[in-house]
CSV table of C-alpha atoms in Angstrom, one decimal:
chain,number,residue,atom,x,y,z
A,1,UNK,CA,153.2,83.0,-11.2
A,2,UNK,CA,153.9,82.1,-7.6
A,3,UNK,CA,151.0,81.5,-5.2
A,4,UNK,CA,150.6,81.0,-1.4
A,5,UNK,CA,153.3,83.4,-0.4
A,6,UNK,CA,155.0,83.5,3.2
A,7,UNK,CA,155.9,86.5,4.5
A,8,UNK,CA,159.3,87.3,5.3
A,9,UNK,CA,161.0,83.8,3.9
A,10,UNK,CA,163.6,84.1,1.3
A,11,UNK,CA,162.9,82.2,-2.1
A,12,UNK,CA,165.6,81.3,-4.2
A,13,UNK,CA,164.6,81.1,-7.9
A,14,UNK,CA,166.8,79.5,-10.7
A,15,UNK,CA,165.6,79.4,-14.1
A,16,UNK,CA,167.0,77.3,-16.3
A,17,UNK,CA,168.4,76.5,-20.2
A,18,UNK,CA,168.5,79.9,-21.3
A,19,UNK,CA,170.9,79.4,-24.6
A,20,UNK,CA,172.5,83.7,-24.6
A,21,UNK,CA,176.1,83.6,-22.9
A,22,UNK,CA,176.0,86.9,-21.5
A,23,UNK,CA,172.4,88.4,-19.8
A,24,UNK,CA,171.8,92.1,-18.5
A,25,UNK,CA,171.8,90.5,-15.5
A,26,UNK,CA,175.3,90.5,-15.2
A,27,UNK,CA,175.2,94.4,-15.8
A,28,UNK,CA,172.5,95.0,-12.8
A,29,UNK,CA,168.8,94.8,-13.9
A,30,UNK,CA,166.2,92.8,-11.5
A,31,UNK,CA,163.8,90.8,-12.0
A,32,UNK,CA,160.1,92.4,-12.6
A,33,UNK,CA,157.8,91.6,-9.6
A,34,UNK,CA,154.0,92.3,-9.2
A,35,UNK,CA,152.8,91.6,-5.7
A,36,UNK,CA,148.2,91.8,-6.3
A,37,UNK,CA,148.3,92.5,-2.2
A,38,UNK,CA,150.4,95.6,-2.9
A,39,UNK,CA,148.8,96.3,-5.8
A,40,UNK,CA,145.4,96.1,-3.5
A,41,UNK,CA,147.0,98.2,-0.5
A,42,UNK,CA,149.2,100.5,-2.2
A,43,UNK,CA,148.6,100.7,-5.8
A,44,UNK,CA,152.0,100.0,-6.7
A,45,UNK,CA,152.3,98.1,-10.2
A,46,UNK,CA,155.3,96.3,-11.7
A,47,UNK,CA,158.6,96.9,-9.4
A,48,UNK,CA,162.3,95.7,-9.8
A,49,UNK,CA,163.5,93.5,-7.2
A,50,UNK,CA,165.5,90.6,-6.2
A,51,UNK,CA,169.2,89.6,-4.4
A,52,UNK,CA,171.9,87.9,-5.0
A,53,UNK,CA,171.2,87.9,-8.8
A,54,UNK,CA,173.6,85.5,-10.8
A,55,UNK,CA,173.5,84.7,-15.2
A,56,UNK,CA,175.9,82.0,-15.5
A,57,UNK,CA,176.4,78.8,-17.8
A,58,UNK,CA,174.4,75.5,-16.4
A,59,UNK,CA,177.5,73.2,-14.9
A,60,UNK,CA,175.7,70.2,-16.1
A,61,UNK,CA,176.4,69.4,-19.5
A,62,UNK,CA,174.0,66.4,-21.0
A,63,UNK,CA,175.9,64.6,-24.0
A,64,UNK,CA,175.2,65.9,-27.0
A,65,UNK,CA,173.6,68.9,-25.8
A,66,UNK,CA,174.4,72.6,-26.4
A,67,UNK,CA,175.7,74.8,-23.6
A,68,UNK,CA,173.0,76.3,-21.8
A,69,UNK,CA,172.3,79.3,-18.8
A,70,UNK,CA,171.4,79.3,-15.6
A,71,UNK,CA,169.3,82.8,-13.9
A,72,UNK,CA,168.8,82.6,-10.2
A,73,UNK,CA,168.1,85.2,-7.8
A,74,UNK,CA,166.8,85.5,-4.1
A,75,UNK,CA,163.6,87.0,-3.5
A,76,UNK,CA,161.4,87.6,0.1
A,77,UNK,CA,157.8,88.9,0.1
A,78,UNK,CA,155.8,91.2,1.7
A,79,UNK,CA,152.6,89.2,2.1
A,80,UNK,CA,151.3,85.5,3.5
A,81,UNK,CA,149.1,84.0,0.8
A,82,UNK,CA,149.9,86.8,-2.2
A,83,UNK,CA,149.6,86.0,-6.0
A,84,UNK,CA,153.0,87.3,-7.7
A,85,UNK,CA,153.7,87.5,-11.0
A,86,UNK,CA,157.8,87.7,-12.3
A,87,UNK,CA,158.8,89.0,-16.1
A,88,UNK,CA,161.9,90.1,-17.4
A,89,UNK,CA,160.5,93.2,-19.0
A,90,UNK,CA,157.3,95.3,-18.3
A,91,UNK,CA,154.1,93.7,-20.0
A,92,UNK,CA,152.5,95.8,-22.7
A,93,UNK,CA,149.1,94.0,-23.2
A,94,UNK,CA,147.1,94.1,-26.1
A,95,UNK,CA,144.6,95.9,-24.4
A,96,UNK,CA,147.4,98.7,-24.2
A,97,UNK,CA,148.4,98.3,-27.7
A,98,UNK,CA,144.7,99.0,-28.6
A,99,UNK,CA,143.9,101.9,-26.4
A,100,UNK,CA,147.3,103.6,-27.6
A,101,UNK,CA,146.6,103.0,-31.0
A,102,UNK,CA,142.7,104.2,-30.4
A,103,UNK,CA,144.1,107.3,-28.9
A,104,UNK,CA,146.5,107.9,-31.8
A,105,UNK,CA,144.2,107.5,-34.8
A,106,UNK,CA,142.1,110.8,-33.7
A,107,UNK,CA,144.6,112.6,-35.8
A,108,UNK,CA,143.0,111.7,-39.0
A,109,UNK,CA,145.4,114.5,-40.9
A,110,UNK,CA,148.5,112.3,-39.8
A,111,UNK,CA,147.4,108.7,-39.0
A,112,UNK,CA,145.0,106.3,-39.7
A,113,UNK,CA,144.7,102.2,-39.1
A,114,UNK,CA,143.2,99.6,-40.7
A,115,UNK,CA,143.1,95.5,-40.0
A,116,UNK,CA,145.6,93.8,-41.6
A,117,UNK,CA,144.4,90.6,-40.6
A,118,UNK,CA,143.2,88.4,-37.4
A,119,UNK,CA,145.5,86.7,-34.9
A,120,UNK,CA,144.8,82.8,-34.3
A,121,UNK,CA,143.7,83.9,-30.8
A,122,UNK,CA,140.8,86.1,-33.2
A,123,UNK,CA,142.4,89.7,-32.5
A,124,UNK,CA,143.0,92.2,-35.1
A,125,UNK,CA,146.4,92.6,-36.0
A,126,UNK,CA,146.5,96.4,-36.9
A,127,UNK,CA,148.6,98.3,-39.2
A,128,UNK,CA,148.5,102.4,-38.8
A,129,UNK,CA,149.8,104.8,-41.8
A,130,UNK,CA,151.4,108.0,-40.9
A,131,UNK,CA,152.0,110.3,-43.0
A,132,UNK,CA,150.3,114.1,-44.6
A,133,UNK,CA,147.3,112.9,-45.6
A,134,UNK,CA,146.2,116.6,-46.3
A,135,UNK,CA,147.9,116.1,-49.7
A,136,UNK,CA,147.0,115.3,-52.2
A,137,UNK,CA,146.6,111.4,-53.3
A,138,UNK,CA,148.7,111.5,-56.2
A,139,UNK,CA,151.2,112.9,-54.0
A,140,UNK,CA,151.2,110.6,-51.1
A,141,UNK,CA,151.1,107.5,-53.6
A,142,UNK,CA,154.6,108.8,-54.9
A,143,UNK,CA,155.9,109.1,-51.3
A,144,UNK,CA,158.3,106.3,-50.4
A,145,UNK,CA,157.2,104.0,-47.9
A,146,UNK,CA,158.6,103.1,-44.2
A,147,UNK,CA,157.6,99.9,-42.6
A,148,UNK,CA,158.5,99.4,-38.7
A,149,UNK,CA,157.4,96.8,-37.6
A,150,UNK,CA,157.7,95.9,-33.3
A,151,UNK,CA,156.4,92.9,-30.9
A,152,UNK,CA,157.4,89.8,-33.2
A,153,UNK,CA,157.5,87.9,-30.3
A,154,UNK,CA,155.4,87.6,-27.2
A,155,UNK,CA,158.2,88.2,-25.0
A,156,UNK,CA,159.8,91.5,-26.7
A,157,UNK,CA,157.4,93.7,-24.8
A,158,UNK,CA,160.3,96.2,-24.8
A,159,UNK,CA,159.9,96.9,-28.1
A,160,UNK,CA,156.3,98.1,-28.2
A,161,UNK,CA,157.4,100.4,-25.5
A,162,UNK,CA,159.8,101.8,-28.4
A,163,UNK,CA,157.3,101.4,-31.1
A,164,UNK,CA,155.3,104.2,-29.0
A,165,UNK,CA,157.9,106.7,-28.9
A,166,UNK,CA,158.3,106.2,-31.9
A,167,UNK,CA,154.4,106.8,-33.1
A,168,UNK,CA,154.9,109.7,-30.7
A,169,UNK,CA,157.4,111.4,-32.2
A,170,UNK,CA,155.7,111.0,-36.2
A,171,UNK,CA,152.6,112.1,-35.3
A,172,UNK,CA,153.6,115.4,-33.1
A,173,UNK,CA,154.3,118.6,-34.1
A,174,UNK,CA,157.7,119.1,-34.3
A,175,UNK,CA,159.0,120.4,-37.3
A,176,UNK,CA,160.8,117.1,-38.3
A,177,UNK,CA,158.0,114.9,-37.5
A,178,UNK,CA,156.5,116.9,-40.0
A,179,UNK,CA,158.6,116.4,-42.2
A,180,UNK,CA,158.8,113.1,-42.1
A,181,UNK,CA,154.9,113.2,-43.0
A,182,UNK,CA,155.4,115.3,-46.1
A,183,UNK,CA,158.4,113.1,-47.6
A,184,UNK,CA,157.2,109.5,-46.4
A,185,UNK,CA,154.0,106.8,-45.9
């Protein structure tokens, strides 16, 4: 989070001991901004931005320590005194993981969720089960099982973006979807 914006001035951000050789950085993705004065003004959410974007290794070497990364990037803003927040990937919160998966579990022929347990922060960690369940149960309990699993870690938003295409896809229509459902849990 960076606070107490100016206007206009360029900011040079370098962000430091990242242990990966190579970044997608070096290919051409930005940096994610949210700006809350755009967001107020304009309504625009998360945006890509950012010059003069560099992924190379750190040219100081402590002893006896591992090779490590350097990210830094130019950025100028919009607004005096703004609130922005920087990610490397969109954020999926867990209020959208919960309103996705509320959405999803209406199809009570196809897909239904249950607590597995709670998170340390108290939240339910959810597990959903897709397949027919207009068979019969000695049927779907001779089905083999399918585990995905997405979001180990707090920073792989990107996958939970997949993980819903993926729910998507095995709880629509399509004829393969279907499929799916009548072979697998």
């Amino acid at each position: 989070r960076i606070q107490n914006t100016r206007k206009g001035r360029q900011y040079t951000i370098n962000i430091k001991n990242y242990q990966k050789s190579d970044s997608l950085y070096n290919q051409g993705m930005l940096p994610l901004i949210y700006s809350r004065k755009d967001y107020e003004k304009h309504k625009k959410s998360w945006q890509r931005t950012g010059e003069n974007i560099a992924y190379y290794q750190n040219p100081v070497k402590k002893k006896g320590s591992i090779l490590n990364y350097v990210l830094t990037f130019n950025l100028s803003f919009k607004y005096d005194n703004d609130e922005v927040y920087m990610a490397h990937c969109y954020p999926y919160t867990y209020s959208d993981l919960k309103s996705f998966i509320n959405k999803k579990c209406n199809a009570r022929d196809r897909v239904r969720k249950t607590s597995m347990c709670k998170t340390l922060a108290g939240n339910d960690s959810d597990m959903i089960i897709i397949t027919n369940f207009m068979s019969e149960d000695e049927d779907i309990a001779e089905r083999q099982a399918v585990i995905l699993s997405a979001r180990v870690h707090p920073g792989e938003s990107n996958s939970s973006f997949i993980m819903e295409g993926i729910i998507d896809f095995l709880v629509s229509d399509k004829p393969a979807a279907c499929k799916l459902r009548d072979c697998f849990v």
